[in-house]
Coordinates of C-alpha atoms and ligand atoms in Angstrom, one line a residue:
X1 CA 170.3 11.2 28.6
X2 CA 172.8 12.0 30.9
X3 CA 176.1 11.5 29.4
X4 CA 178.2 13.7 31.3
X5 CA 178.8 11.2 34.3
X6 CA 179.4 7.6 34.9
X7 CA 176.0 7.2 37.1
X8 CA 172.8 7.9 35.9
X9 CA 170.3 10.1 38.0
X10 CA 166.5 9.8 38.5
X11 CA 164.1 11.9 40.1
X12 CA 161.5 10.6 42.1
X13 CA 158.3 11.7 43.1
X14 CA 158.1 10.7 46.9
X15 CA 155.2 10.9 48.9
X16 CA 156.5 9.2 52.0
X17 CA 154.4 6.5 51.3
X18 CA 154.9 2.4 50.9
X19 CA 155.0 3.0 47.1
X20 CA 157.1 5.8 46.8
X21 CA 159.5 4.4 49.2
X22 CA 159.6 1.0 46.9
X23 CA 159.7 2.9 43.9
X24 CA 162.8 4.5 44.9
X25 CA 164.4 1.5 46.0
X26 CA 163.7 -1.0 43.1
X27 CA 165.4 1.8 41.0
X28 CA 168.1 2.6 43.2
X29 CA 168.8 -1.5 43.1
X30 CA 169.8 -1.2 39.6
X31 CA 172.5 1.1 40.1
X32 CA 170.7 4.5 39.5
X33 CA 171.3 7.7 41.6
X34 CA 167.8 8.2 42.8
X35 CA 166.8 11.9 44.0
X36 CA 163.5 12.2 45.7
X37 CA 161.5 15.2 45.5
X38 CA 158.9 15.7 48.1
X39 CA 156.3 18.6 47.0
X40 CA 154.6 20.3 49.9
X41 CA 151.9 22.6 50.1
X42 CA 149.4 23.9 53.0
X43 CA 147.4 20.9 52.3
X44 CA 150.0 18.2 52.6
X45 CA 153.0 18.1 54.4
X46 CA 153.9 22.0 54.7
X47 CA 155.2 21.6 58.7
X48 CA 158.1 19.5 57.4
X49 CA 159.6 22.9 56.0
X50 CA 160.1 24.0 59.7
X51 CA 163.1 21.3 59.8
X52 CA 163.8 19.9 56.4
X53 CA 167.1 18.8 57.6
X54 CA 165.8 16.5 60.2
X55 CA 163.2 15.2 57.7
X56 CA 166.1 14.4 55.1
X57 CA 168.2 12.9 58.1
X58 CA 165.0 10.6 58.9
X59 CA 164.1 9.5 55.6
X60 CA 167.7 8.6 54.6
X61 CA 168.2 6.7 58.1
X62 CA 164.9 4.8 57.7
X63 CA 165.0 3.8 53.7
X64 CA 168.0 5.2 52.8
X65 CA 166.3 7.6 50.2
X66 CA 168.0 11.1 49.7
X67 CA 165.0 13.4 49.5
X68 CA 164.5 17.1 49.3
X69 CA 161.5 19.6 49.9
X70 CA 159.8 21.5 47.2
X71 CA 157.1 23.9 48.1
X72 CA 154.5 24.8 45.3
X73 CA 152.2 26.1 47.5
X74 CA 151.4 29.3 45.2
X75 CA 151.1 27.2 42.1
X76 CA 149.3 24.8 44.0
X77 CA 146.4 27.8 45.2
X78 CA 146.1 28.5 41.7
X79 CA 145.1 25.1 40.7
X80 CA 142.4 24.8 43.2
X81 CA 140.6 27.7 41.4
X82 CA 139.8 25.7 38.6
X83 CA 141.5 22.2 37.9
X84 CA 141.1 21.1 34.1
X85 CA 140.4 17.5 35.2
X86 CA 138.1 18.6 38.2
X87 CA 137.8 17.2 41.5
X88 CA 137.7 13.9 43.1
X89 CA 135.2 12.8 45.9
X90 CA 135.8 15.9 47.9
X91 CA 138.1 19.2 47.0
X92 CA 140.9 16.6 45.7
X93 CA 142.2 17.7 42.2
X94 CA 144.4 14.4 41.9
X95 CA 145.0 14.2 38.4
X96 CA 145.8 17.7 38.3
X97 CA 147.8 17.6 41.2
X98 CA 150.0 14.7 39.7
X99 CA 150.0 16.4 36.5
X100 CA 151.5 19.3 38.5
X101 CA 154.1 17.7 40.2
X102 CA 155.3 15.7 37.5
X103 CA 155.9 18.7 35.4
X104 CA 157.6 20.4 38.4
X105 CA 159.9 17.6 38.8
X106 CA 160.5 17.4 34.8
X107 CA 161.4 21.1 35.1
X108 CA 164.0 20.0 38.0
X109 CA 165.7 17.5 35.8
X110 CA 168.4 19.5 34.3
X111 CA 169.5 20.9 37.9
X112 CA 170.0 17.2 38.9
X113 CA 171.3 16.3 35.8
X114 CA 168.7 13.4 35.8
X115 CA 167.7 11.1 33.0
X116 CA 164.5 10.0 34.1
X117 CA 161.4 10.3 36.4
X118 CA 159.9 7.8 38.7
X119 CA 156.5 7.7 40.7
X120 CA 155.3 4.9 43.1
X121 CA 152.1 4.9 41.0
X122 CA 150.3 1.3 40.4
X123 CA 147.7 0.9 37.9
X124 CA 144.4 0.4 39.3
X125 CA 144.9 1.1 42.8
X126 CA 143.0 4.3 43.0
X127 CA 139.9 4.9 41.4
X128 CA 140.7 8.3 39.6
X129 CA 144.2 8.9 39.5
X130 CA 145.4 5.6 38.9
X131 CA 143.5 3.9 36.1
X132 CA 145.3 3.1 33.1
X133 CA 143.6 5.8 31.0
X134 CA 144.3 8.3 33.5
X135 CA 148.1 7.4 33.5
X136 CA 148.2 8.1 30.2
X137 CA 146.6 11.3 30.5
X138 CA 149.0 12.4 33.2
X139 CA 152.1 11.5 31.1
X140 CA 150.5 13.6 28.2
X141 CA 149.5 16.7 30.0
X142 CA 153.0 16.7 32.2
X143 CA 154.6 16.1 29.0
X144 CA 156.8 13.1 30.4
X145 CA 155.6 10.5 27.9
X146 CA 158.7 8.6 27.4
X147 CA 160.6 9.9 30.4
X148 CA 158.3 8.7 33.3
X149 CA 159.1 5.4 34.5
X150 CA 156.6 3.7 37.0
X151 CA 158.7 1.0 38.1
X152 CA 156.2 -0.7 40.3
X153 CA 154.0 -1.4 37.5
X154 CA 156.3 -0.9 34.2
X155 CA 155.5 -4.2 33.0
X156 CA 152.4 -3.5 32.0
X157 CA 153.2 -0.1 30.4
X158 CA 154.7 1.0 27.1
X159 CA 158.7 0.8 27.6
X160 CA 159.9 4.1 28.7
X161 CA 163.5 5.7 27.1
X162 CA 165.2 4.5 30.3
X163 CA 164.2 1.0 29.8
X164 CA 164.9 1.3 25.8
X165 CA 168.4 2.7 26.6
X166 CA 169.0 -0.3 29.0
X167 CA 169.6 1.9 31.7
X168 CA 166.8 0.0 33.6
X169 CA 165.9 -3.6 33.2
X170 CA 162.2 -3.8 33.0
X171 CA 162.4 -7.7 33.6
X172 CA 163.8 -7.1 37.4
X173 CA 160.9 -4.5 38.1
X174 CA 158.1 -5.7 40.1
X175 CA 154.4 -5.9 38.7
X176 CA 152.1 -4.9 40.8
X177 CA 148.4 -3.9 39.8
X178 CA 145.1 -3.2 41.8
X179 CA 144.3 -2.6 45.2
X180 CA 146.0 -5.5 47.4
X181 CA 149.0 -4.2 49.4
X182 CA 150.1 -7.8 50.1
X183 CA 153.2 -7.8 47.3
X184 CA 154.2 -4.3 48.4
X185 CA 154.6 -5.6 52.1
X186 CA 156.3 -8.2 50.8
X187 CA 158.7 -6.4 48.7
X188 CA 159.2 -4.1 51.7
X189 CA 160.2 -6.8 54.2
X190 CA 162.6 -8.3 51.7
X191 CA 164.1 -4.5 52.1
X192 CA 163.9 -4.6 55.6
X193 CA 161.4 -2.0 55.4
X194 CA 158.9 -2.3 57.9
X195 CA 158.2 1.1 59.7
X196 CA 156.1 2.9 57.0
X197 CA 153.0 5.1 56.8
X198 CA 149.7 3.9 56.4
X199 CA 148.4 4.2 52.9
X200 CA 146.4 7.6 52.0
X201 CA 145.9 10.3 55.0
X202 CA 147.6 13.2 55.0
X203 CA 145.9 15.4 52.1
X204 CA 143.6 17.6 53.6
X205 CA 141.8 18.2 50.4
X206 CA 140.3 14.4 50.4
X207 CA 139.2 14.9 53.9
X208 CA 135.4 14.6 54.3
X209 CA 135.2 17.4 56.8
X210 CA 138.3 19.9 56.3
X211 CA 137.7 20.2 52.6
X212 CA 134.3 21.3 53.0
X213 CA 135.6 24.3 54.8
X214 CA 138.2 24.7 52.2
X215 CA 135.9 24.6 49.2
X216 CA 133.7 27.2 51.0
X217 CA 136.7 29.5 51.4
X218 CA 137.7 29.2 47.8
X219 CA 134.1 30.0 46.9
X220 CA 134.0 32.9 48.8
X221 CA 137.2 34.5 48.8
X222 CA 138.9 35.8 45.7
X223 CA 142.4 36.1 47.2
X224 CA 143.8 33.3 49.3
X225 CA 147.2 33.0 50.8
X226 CA 149.1 30.0 52.3
X227 CA 148.6 31.7 55.8
X228 CA 144.9 31.5 55.2
X229 CA 144.9 27.8 54.7
X230 CA 147.2 26.9 57.6
X231 CA 144.9 29.0 59.9
X232 CA 141.7 27.5 58.7
X233 CA 143.0 24.1 59.3
X234 CA 143.5 24.2 63.1
X235 CA 140.9 24.2 65.6
X236 CA 137.4 25.3 66.3
X237 CA 136.6 27.8 63.6
X238 CA 134.3 30.9 63.6
X239 CA 133.5 33.7 61.2
X240 CA 132.6 36.5 63.3
X241 CA 129.8 39.4 62.3
X242 CA 132.7 42.0 61.3
X243 CA 134.5 39.7 59.3
X244 CA 137.2 38.7 61.7
X245 CA 138.3 34.9 61.5
X246 CA 138.5 32.9 64.6
X247 CA 140.1 29.8 65.7
X248 CA 140.0 28.2 69.3
X249 CA 142.4 25.3 70.3
X250 CA 140.5 22.3 71.1
X251 CA 143.3 20.9 73.2
X252 CA 146.8 21.8 74.0
X253 CA 148.4 20.8 71.2
X254 CA 146.1 22.6 69.3
X255 CA 146.9 25.8 71.6
X256 CA 150.3 25.7 70.6
X257 CA 149.7 25.7 66.9
X258 CA 147.1 28.5 67.3
X259 CA 149.6 30.6 69.1
X260 CA 152.2 29.8 66.4
X261 CA 150.0 30.8 63.8
X262 CA 150.3 34.4 65.0
X263 CA 151.2 37.1 62.4
X264 CA 151.4 40.8 62.7
X265 CA 148.1 42.3 63.0
X266 CA 146.3 38.9 64.6
X267 CA 144.8 39.1 68.0
X268 CA 145.6 36.5 70.7
X269 CA 142.8 35.6 73.2
X270 CA 143.4 33.8 76.5
X271 CA 142.2 33.7 79.9
X272 CA 145.0 34.1 82.3
X273 CA 143.4 32.4 85.2
X274 CA 141.5 29.1 83.9
X275 CA 142.3 26.6 81.6
X276 CA 140.5 26.8 78.1
X277 CA 141.5 27.8 74.7
X278 CA 143.8 29.9 73.2
X279 CA 142.2 31.9 70.2
X280 CA 143.2 33.9 67.5
X281 CA 141.5 36.5 65.6
X282 CA 142.7 37.6 62.3
X283 CA 141.0 40.1 59.7
X284 CA 139.2 42.5 62.5
X285 CA 140.1 44.3 65.1
X286 CA 136.4 45.4 65.6
X287 CA 135.7 45.6 69.6
X288 CA 132.6 43.3 68.7
X289 CA 134.4 40.9 67.4
X290 CA 137.1 40.9 69.9
X291 CA 134.4 40.7 72.6
X292 CA 132.7 37.9 71.2
X293 CA 135.7 36.0 70.6
X294 CA 136.6 36.5 74.1
X295 CA 133.1 35.2 75.3
X296 CA 133.6 32.1 73.0
X297 CA 137.1 31.4 75.0
X298 CA 135.0 31.8 78.0
X299 CA 132.6 29.6 76.7
X300 CA 134.8 26.7 75.8
X301 CA 137.1 27.3 78.8
X302 CA 136.8 25.1 81.8
X303 CA 134.0 26.4 84.4
X304 CA 134.8 27.0 88.0
X305 CA 132.6 25.1 90.3
X306 CA 130.0 27.5 92.3
X307 CA 132.6 30.6 90.7
X308 CA 131.7 33.2 88.4
X309 CA 130.6 32.4 84.6
X310 CA 132.3 35.2 83.4
X311 CA 136.4 35.6 83.3
X312 CA 139.0 38.1 82.3
X313 CA 140.7 37.4 79.1
X314 CA 143.8 38.6 78.2
X315 CA 143.9 40.4 74.5
X316 CA 147.4 40.6 72.8
X317 CA 148.3 42.7 69.6
X318 CA 151.4 42.6 68.6
X319 CA 153.3 43.8 71.4
X320 CA 150.4 45.2 73.6
X321 CA 148.5 43.4 76.1
X322 CA 145.2 44.6 77.3
X323 CA 142.4 42.6 79.2
X324 CA 138.7 42.6 79.6
X325 CA 135.7 41.0 81.1
X326 CA 133.5 38.5 79.1
X327 CA 130.7 36.4 79.9
X328 CA 130.5 32.8 78.1
X329 CA 129.1 33.3 74.6
X330 CA 125.4 31.5 74.5
X331 CA 124.8 29.2 71.5
X332 CA 122.2 31.7 70.0
X333 CA 125.2 34.1 69.6
X334 CA 127.5 31.7 67.7
X335 CA 126.0 28.6 66.1
X336 CA 125.4 30.4 63.0
X337 CA 129.1 31.7 62.7
X338 CA 130.6 28.2 62.8
X339 CA 132.9 27.5 59.9
Ligands
SF4_401 S1 145.0 12.9 47.4 FE1 145.6 14.9 47.7 S2 147.9 15.1 47.5 FE2 147.2 13.0 46.5 S3 146.9 13.4 44.7 FE3 145.0 13.8 45.6 S4 145.1 15.8 45.8 FE4 147.2 15.1 45.2

């Protein structure tokens, strides 16, 4: 336990959802300094890394919670190869995901001089990862048996060290269980919190469509990088005959995202005179892949009434720009290439 200062610090796992917000607030109410950790991977919340300061300010302003980001992408990519507790309905290794995050938080305790950990888990709320027996497994495998406090349902759990040592009064904690959100919403209102994200969502591993794409990638490729995942989650995706990965933005927002993903060696394809997708080609500079990529850009671009079907397409690789003429791809050319 922390004996070096007058204050006790706890580290909280912070998803940004209402339960994690409330877990932080009810513990802070008892005079504990709560430092929230938000773990990020390319499967959830990765974009926050682009402006951590802004995110921290926003969360403090809205919820009075001091949060830091922690990138666990590399370890997470490894975990997805073979999660010991398996997957949920999609490609979501929820139990091992929790175990990994709680273990990481445990390792960060010394850095923050923290005495215990907090999560917003509520017994019985989620089918896979929040059953009573699963909560036990998570504590055991993250080696946090007596230091992991779940303040929203602590009364239904055995007392942790923080409660036994009198740092936390469990009688003043809420007693949530099951799937109903009403008690959480009522407690949030007492804290003056009304603007919080809807439950679930945000993790692409649990998304029925994107998770299939990711699972296929893990089955096909031996080495996967963070940039590969970022690429795969944006736009209309194709795997081209010479090994090229191609993505096409489906609207202006995705076009901007696609362009922002460009890495050295990637090829950007775009029509200079017609509105249409921005495309990014990776892992191939084979002329056939470039030509097919350009044809797909024309295929999904805006048609010109009574004008030619073909169009000029600019091809940008590193600093060099060239151009080629491309006809719109026909369905038989690409339906089997859709990812
Ligand atoms: S939904 Fe995603 S982020 Fe949440 S526990 Fe499961 S794998 Fe982890």
